[in-house]
XYZ file of C-alpha atoms in Angstrom:
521
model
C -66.672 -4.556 -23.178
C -64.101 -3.242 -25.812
C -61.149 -0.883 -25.853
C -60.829 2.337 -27.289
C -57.457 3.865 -27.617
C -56.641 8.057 -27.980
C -54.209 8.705 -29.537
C -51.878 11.259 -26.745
C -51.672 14.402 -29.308
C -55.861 14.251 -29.140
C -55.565 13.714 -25.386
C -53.295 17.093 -25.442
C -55.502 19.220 -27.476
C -58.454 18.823 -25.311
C -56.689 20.085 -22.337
C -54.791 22.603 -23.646
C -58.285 24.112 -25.345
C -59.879 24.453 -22.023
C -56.603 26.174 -20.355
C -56.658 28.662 -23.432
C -60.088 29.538 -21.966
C -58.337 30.089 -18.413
C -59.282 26.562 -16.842
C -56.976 25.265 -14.801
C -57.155 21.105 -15.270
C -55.004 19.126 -12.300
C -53.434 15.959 -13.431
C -53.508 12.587 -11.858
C -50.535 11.377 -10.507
C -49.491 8.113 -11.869
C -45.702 8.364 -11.675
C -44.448 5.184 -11.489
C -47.704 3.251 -13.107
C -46.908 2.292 -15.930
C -44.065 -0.098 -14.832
C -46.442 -2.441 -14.305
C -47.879 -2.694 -17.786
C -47.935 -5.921 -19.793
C -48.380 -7.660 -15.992
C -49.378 -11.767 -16.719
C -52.688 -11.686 -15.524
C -53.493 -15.573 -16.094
C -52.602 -16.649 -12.401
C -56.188 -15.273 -11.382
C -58.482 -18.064 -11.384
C -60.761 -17.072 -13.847
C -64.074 -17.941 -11.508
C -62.758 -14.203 -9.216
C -63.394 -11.200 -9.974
C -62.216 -8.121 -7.801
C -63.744 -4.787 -8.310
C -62.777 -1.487 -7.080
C -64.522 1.346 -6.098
C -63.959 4.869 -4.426
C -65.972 4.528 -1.556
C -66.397 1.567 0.734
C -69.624 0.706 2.473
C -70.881 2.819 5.859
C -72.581 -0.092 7.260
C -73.503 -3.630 5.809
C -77.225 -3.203 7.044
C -79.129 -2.562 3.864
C -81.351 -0.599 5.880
C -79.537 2.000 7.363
C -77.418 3.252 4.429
C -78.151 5.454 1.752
C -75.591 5.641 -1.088
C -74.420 4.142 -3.985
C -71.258 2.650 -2.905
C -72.838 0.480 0.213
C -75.898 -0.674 -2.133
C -73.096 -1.453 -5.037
C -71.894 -4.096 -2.324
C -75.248 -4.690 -0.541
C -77.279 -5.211 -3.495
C -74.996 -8.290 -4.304
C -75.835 -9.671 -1.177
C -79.538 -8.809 -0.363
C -82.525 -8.953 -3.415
C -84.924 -6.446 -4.290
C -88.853 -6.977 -4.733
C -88.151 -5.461 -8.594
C -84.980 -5.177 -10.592
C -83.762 -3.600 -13.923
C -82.182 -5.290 -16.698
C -79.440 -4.094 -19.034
C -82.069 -2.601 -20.689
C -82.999 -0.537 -18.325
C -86.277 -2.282 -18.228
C -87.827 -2.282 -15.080
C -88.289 -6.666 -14.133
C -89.681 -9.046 -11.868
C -87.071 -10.274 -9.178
C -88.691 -11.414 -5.685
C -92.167 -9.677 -7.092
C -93.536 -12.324 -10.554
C -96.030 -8.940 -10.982
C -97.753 -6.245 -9.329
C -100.428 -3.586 -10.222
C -103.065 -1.085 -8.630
C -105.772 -1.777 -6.168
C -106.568 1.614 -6.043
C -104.933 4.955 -5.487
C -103.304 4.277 -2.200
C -102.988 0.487 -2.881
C -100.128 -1.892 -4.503
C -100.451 -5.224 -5.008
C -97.198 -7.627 -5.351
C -97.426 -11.483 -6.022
C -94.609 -13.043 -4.882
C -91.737 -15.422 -5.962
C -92.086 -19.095 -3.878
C -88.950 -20.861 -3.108
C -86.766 -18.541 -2.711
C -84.498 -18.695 0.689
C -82.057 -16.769 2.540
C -78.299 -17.805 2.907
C -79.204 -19.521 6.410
C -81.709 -20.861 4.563
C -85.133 -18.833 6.275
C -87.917 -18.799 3.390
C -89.080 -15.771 1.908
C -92.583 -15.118 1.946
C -95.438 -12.333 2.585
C -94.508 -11.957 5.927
C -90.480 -11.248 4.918
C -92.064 -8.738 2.596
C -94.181 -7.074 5.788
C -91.181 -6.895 8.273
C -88.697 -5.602 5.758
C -90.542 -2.537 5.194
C -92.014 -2.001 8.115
C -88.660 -2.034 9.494
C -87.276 0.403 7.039
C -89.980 2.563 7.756
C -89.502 2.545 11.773
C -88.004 5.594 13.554
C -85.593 3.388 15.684
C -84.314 2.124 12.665
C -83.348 5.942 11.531
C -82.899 4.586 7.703
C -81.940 7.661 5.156
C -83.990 5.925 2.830
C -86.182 8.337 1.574
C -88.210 6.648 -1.423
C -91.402 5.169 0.692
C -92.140 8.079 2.378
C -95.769 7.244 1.466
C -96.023 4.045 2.433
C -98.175 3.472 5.802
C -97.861 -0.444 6.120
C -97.950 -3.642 4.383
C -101.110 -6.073 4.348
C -100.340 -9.787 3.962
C -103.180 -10.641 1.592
C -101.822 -14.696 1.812
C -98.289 -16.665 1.854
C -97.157 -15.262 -1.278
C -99.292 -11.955 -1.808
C -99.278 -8.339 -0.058
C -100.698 -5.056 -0.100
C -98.631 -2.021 0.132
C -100.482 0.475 1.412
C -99.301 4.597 1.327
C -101.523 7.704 2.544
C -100.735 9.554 -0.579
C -101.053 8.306 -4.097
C -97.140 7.067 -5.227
C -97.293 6.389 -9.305
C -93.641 4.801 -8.612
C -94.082 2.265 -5.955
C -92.475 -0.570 -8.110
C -89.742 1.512 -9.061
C -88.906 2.506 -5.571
C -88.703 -1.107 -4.807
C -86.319 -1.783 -7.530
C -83.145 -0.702 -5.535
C -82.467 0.642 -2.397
C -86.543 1.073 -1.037
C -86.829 -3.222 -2.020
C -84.304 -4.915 -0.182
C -85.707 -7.355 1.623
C -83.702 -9.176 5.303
C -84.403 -12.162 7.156
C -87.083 -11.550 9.929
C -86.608 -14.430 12.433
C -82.406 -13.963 11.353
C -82.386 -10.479 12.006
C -84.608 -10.532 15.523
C -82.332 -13.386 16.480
C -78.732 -12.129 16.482
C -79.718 -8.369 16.228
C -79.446 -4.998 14.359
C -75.229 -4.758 14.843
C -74.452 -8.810 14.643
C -76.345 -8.376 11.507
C -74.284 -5.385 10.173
C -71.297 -7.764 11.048
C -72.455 -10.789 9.068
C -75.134 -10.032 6.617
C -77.646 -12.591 5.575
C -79.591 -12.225 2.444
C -81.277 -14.187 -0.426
C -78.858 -12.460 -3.276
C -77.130 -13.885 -5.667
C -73.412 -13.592 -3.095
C -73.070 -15.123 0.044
C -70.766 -12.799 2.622
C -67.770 -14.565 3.454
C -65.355 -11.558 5.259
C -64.884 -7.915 5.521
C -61.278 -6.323 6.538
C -62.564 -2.779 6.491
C -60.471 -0.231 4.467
C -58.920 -3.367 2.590
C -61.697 -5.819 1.109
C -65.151 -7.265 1.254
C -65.349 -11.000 0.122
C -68.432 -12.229 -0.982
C -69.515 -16.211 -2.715
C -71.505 -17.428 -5.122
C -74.948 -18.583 -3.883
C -75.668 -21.613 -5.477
C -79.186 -21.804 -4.804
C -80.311 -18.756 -5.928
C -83.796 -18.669 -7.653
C -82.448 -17.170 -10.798
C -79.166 -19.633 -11.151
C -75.664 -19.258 -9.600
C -73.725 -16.008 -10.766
C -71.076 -17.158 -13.526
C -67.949 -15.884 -10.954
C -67.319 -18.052 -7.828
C -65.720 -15.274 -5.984
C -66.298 -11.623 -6.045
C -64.794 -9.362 -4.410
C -64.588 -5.447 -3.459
C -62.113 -3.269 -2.627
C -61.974 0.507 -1.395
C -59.609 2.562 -3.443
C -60.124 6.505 -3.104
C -57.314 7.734 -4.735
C -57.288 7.062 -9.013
C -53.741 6.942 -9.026
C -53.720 3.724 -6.529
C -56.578 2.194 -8.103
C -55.392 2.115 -11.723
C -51.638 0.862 -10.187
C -53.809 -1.795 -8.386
C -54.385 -2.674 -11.651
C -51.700 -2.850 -13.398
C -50.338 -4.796 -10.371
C -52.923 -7.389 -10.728
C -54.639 -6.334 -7.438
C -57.606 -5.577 -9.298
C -59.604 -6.691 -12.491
C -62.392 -4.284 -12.937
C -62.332 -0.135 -11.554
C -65.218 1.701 -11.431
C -65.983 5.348 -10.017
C -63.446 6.634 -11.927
C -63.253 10.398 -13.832
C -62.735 10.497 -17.288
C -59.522 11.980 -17.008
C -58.084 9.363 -14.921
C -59.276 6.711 -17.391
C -58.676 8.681 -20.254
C -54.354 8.378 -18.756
C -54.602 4.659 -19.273
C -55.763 4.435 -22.765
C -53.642 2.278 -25.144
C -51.672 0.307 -22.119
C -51.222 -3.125 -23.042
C -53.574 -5.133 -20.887
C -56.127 -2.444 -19.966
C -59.036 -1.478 -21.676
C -61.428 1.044 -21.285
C -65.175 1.179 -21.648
C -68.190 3.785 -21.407
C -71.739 3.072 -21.322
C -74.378 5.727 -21.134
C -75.406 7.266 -17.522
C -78.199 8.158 -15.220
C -76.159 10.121 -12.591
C -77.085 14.170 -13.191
C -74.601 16.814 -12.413
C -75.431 20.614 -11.824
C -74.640 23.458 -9.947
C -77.576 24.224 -7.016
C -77.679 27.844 -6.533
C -78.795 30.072 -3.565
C -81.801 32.103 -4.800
C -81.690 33.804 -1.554
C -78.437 34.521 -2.038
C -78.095 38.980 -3.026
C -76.477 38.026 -6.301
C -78.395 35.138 -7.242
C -81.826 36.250 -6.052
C -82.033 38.037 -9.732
C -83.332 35.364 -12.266
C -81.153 37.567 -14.604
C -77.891 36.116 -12.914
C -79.011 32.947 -13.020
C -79.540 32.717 -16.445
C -76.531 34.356 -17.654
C -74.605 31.609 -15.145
C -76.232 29.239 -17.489
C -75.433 31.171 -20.982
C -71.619 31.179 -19.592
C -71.109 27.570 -19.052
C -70.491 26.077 -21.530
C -71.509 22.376 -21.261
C -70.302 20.772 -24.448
C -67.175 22.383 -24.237
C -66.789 21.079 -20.600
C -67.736 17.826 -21.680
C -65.284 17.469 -24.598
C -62.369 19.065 -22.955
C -62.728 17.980 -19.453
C -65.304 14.683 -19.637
C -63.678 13.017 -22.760
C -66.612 13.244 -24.164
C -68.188 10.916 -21.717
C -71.171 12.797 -20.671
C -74.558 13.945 -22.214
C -75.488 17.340 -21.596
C -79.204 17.736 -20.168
C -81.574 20.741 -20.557
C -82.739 20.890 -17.057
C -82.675 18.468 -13.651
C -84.280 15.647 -15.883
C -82.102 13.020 -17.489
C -83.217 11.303 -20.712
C -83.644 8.136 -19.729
C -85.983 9.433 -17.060
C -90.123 8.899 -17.370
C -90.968 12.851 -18.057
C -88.120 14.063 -19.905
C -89.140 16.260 -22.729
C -87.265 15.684 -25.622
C -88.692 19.511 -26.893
C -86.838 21.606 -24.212
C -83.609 23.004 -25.935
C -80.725 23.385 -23.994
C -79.286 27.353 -22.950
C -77.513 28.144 -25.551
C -73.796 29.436 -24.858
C -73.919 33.004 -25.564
C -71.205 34.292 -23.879
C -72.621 37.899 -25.296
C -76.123 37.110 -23.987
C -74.726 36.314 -20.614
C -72.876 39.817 -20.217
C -76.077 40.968 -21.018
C -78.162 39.871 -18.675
C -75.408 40.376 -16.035
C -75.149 44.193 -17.204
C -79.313 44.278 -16.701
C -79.347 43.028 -13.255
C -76.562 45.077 -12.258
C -73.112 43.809 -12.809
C -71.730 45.046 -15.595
C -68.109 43.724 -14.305
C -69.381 41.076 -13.157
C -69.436 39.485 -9.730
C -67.392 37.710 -7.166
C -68.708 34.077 -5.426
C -67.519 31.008 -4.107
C -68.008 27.742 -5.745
C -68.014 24.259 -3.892
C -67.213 20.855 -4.367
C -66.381 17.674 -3.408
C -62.213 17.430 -4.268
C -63.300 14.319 -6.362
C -64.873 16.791 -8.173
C -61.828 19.628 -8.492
C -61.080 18.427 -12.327
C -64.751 19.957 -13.383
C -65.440 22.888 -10.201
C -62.320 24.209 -11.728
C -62.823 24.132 -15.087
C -66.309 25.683 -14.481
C -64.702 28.339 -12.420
C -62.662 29.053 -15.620
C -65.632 29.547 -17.975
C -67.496 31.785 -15.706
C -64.638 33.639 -16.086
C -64.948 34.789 -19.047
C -68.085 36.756 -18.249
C -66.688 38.287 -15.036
C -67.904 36.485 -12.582
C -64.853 35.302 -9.979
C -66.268 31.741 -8.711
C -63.246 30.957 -5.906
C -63.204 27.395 -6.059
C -63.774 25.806 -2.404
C -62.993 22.276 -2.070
C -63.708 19.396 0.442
C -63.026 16.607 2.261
C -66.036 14.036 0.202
C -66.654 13.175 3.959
C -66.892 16.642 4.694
C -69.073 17.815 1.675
C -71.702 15.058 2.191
C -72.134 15.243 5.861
C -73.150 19.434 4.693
C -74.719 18.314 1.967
C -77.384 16.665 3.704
C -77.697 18.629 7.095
C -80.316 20.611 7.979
C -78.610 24.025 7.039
C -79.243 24.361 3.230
C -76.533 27.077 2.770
C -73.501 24.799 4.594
C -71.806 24.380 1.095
C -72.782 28.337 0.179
C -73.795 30.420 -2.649
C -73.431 27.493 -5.666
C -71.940 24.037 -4.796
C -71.412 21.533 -7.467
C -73.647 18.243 -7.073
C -74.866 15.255 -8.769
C -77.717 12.678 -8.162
C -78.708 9.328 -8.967
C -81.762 9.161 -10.529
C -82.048 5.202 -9.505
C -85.954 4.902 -10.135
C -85.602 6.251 -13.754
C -88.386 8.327 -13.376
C -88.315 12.200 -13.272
C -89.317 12.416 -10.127
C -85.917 11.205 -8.474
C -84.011 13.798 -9.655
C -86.696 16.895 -8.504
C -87.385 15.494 -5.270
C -84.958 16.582 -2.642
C -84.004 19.869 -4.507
C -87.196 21.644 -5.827
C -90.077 21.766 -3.400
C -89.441 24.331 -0.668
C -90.211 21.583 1.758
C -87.302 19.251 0.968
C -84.302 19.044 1.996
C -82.043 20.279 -0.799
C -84.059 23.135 -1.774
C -82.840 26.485 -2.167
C -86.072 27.730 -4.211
C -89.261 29.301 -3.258
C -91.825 28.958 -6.096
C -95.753 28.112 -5.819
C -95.444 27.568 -9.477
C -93.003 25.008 -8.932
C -94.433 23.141 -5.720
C -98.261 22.737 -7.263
C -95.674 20.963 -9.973
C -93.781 18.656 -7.862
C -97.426 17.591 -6.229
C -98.804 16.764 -9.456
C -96.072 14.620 -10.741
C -95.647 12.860 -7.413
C -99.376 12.154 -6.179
C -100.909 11.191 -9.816
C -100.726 7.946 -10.990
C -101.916 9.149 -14.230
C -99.431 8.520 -16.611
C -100.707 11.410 -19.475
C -100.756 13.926 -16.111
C -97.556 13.310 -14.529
C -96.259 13.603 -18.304
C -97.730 16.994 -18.443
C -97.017 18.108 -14.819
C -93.155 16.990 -15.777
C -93.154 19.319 -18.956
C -94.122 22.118 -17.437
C -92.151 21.384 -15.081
C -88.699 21.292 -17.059
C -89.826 24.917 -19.106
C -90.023 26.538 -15.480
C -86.999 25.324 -14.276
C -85.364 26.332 -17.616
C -86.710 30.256 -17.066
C -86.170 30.225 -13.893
C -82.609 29.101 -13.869
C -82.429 27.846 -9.683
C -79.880 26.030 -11.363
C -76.838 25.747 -14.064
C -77.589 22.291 -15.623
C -74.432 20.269 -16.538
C -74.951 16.846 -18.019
C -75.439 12.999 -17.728
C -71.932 11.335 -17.150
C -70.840 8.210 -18.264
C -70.135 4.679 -16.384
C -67.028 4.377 -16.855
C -65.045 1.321 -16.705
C -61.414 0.543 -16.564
C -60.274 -3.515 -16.508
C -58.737 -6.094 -17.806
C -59.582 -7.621 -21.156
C -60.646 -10.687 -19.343
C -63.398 -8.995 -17.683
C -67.155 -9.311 -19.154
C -69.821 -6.903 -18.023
C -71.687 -4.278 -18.939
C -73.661 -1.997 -16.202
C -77.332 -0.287 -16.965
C -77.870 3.113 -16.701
C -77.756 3.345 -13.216
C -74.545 1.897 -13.213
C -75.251 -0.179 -10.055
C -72.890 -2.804 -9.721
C -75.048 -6.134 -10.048
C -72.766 -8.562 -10.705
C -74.359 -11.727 -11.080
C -74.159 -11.957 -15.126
C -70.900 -10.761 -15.045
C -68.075 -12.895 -16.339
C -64.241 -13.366 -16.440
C -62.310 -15.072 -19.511
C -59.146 -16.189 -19.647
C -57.792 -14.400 -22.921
């Protein structure tokens, strides 16, 4: 990973561009940071590595949690039956291969050898209990990704059949991640679902060691794992919500490698001795979800002029750093389905007053927007461009805590008329971005369309590669005209550390740390 230094005066033009526009940006505070700078880092043995992240993890049962910030720890600790390189390619890891029986059948060979830190083998049957026990009620996982999956056949010691009552094109995908994680069966029904929690045991390439919640999770190198021991010794992960702390942690040497961060926090550190910063492209998808049953927003008119007045690569310049990829609909481009043909709206500020003045609101209109408050740098800059077409968004922020636990309950209009919201397309396929917010059915839908639902059941029960392409593409042209949301862009991994730190994430930006590295300089 390499540096890249801005010079300030570049730094000041961006934001002062977007404030002309009436955006207000917030600053980080970092008063007092940069006493630190120049710190002698060299007294870290170079085997550690300490990483921090915004969130910590809500339980360490692989099982029961569903976001990025426990599986950035968990997946450490715990392997998946598939895996994807920094290539994005999707690989073998406790599954050598796998293919098609037939439309409601996967079949995985396995890996032999391979054993848990208490040393329990992994085999067929590991591969049975782990998913049948992510797919039990009393287990209550938020997975989502097998949905389709009935049961698992043991076909011999090393071979099984995963069996769904729907076709699932992305079975191996699903099990790259959070769906594949596989626990110890006689461990687990042993000690128990919350002595487990307390002391994971997994086959990864980290044995847990400790966990002082709020302060650290301390993990080891497993030396006998089937694909070599990791290249640090010691890794460990630390919770740091606040920017400011984290990049003082830092500069303090409490830290070697930040991740989560905005690129206007990283963007203040630029050109500190000792600190580098790096970028690599991004899977996670930001947008605005809109309430099409909302008076205002019912009008596919409003919608699209929303789309015609925010101005993406402006946002992304000014606000982003440049750090982001702007998408033409819910479907990022790394994604299986995205079609490269679909333009963009253009940002017709004109056009937008338009289409406002034809649906009724020729001044305009007044809303509310909502965010996370980890979010306030872009909800208010996006409040600013609308704006300039008349349309007051009050910017509403939350608690993360609070925005997540509404984001997901059962009452889709908690976070009201347009909330501000991004998604993790883990599986790389098009499907993980469309699932929870277009069909009626699903959670995070706030869309009625036949049109759109025949859609989502074609790319999702096909394993037809030519008709999920084609379901996908028409797809992405409806969800362009009808506008049931403003689509933002791809953002960035971004990386803050120091220059003795060696790795580079994959789009995803999972953090799989066994190839990563630390030099002394």
């Amino acid at each position: 990973m390499g540096a890249s230094a801005s010079p300030p005066d570049r730094r000041i033009t961006r934001r002062s561009a977007l404030r002309l526009a009436g955006v207000a940006i917030p600053a980080v505070a970092l008063s007092g940071l940069m006493s630190g700078c120049g710190t002698d880092q060299a007294s870290t043995s170079r085997r550690s590595l300490r990483v921090s992240q915004p969130g910590e993890p809500r339980t360490l049962d692989p099982q029961k949690q569903g976001d990025m910030p426990s599986m950035n720890v968990l997946i450490n600790i715990f392997d998946t039956l598939t895996g994807r390189d920094p290539d994005n390619q999707l690989v073998p890891r406790l599954a050598l291969d796998w293919a098609p029986v037939d439309e409601l059948t996967w079949r995985f060979r396995l890996r032999k050898g391979v054993r848990f830190h208490n040393g329990e083998p992994f085999d067929a049957e590991t591969v049975k209990f782990s998913i049948e026990r992510l797919l039990d009620p009393e287990t209550a996982s938020p997975i989502v990704e097998l949905r389709y999956v009935t049961s698992v056949t043991v076909i011999d010691e090393y071979t099984v059949d995963i069996n769904t009552d729907q076709p699932d094109p992305i079975i191996p995908e699903k099990l790259s991640l959070f769906g594949g994680v596989m626990v110890p069966p006689a461990h687990l029904q042993e000690v128990g679902d919350a002595a487990f929690a307390e002391h994971p045991v997994g086959c990864g390439p980290f044995r847990f060691v400790r966990y002082q919640r709020a302060v650290e999770l301390e993990l080891e190198a497993n030396p006998d794992h089937w694909n070599g021991p990791p290249a640090i010794e010691s890794l460990t992960f630390k919770p740091i919500p606040n920017p400011a702390s984290a990049l003082a942690a830092l500069q303090s040497d409490e830290v070697d490698l930040i991740t989560g961060l905005v690129p206007d926090a990283a963007l203040q550190l630029r050109g500190y001795q000792g600190i580098e910063t790096s970028s690599f492209p991004g899977i996670r998808t930001s947008y605005l979800s809109l309430d099409t049953e909302d008076p205002v927003l019912s009008d596919r008119r409003v919608r699209q002029a929303l789309n015609h007045a925010v101005d993406v690569p402006r946002l992304i310049d000014a606000v982003l750093d440049g750090k982001a990829r702007e998408v033409p609909t819910m479907i990022p481009r790394e994604s299986f389905g995205f079609d490269e043909t679909i333009e963009p709206y253009s940002r017709d500020l004109d056009r937008a007053r338009e289409l406002l003045a034809e649906a009724g609101y020729p001044d305009g209109f007044r809303t509310t927007l909502t965010a996370s408050n980890a979010d306030a740098f872009v909800a208010e800059a996006i409040s600013g461009l609308l704006a300039r077409v008349g349309v007051e968004a009050r910017v509403d922020l939350l608690d993360p805590a609070v925005y997540s636990e509404r984001l997901t309950s059962e009452n889709r209009r908690a976070l009201g008329p347009i909330y501000l919201a991004a998604s993790t397309g883990w599986t790389l396929d098009g499907a993980s971005l469309v699932q929870s917010n277009v069909r009626r059915d699903r959670r995070q839908s706030r869309w009625t369309s036949d049109e759109a639902d025949a859609l989502i059941d074609r790319e999702e029960l096909s394993v037809d590669p030519d008709e999920r392409l084609q379901a996908f593409a028409e797809l992405q042209r409806l969800l362009k005209e009808e506008a049931p949301f403003v689509f933002l862009y791809q953002i960035d991994n971004i990386l803050v550390h120091t220059p003795r730190v060696h790795w580079q994430p994959n789009v995803t930006g999972a953090l799989v740390m066994e190839h990563a590295e630390v030099h002394d300089e």
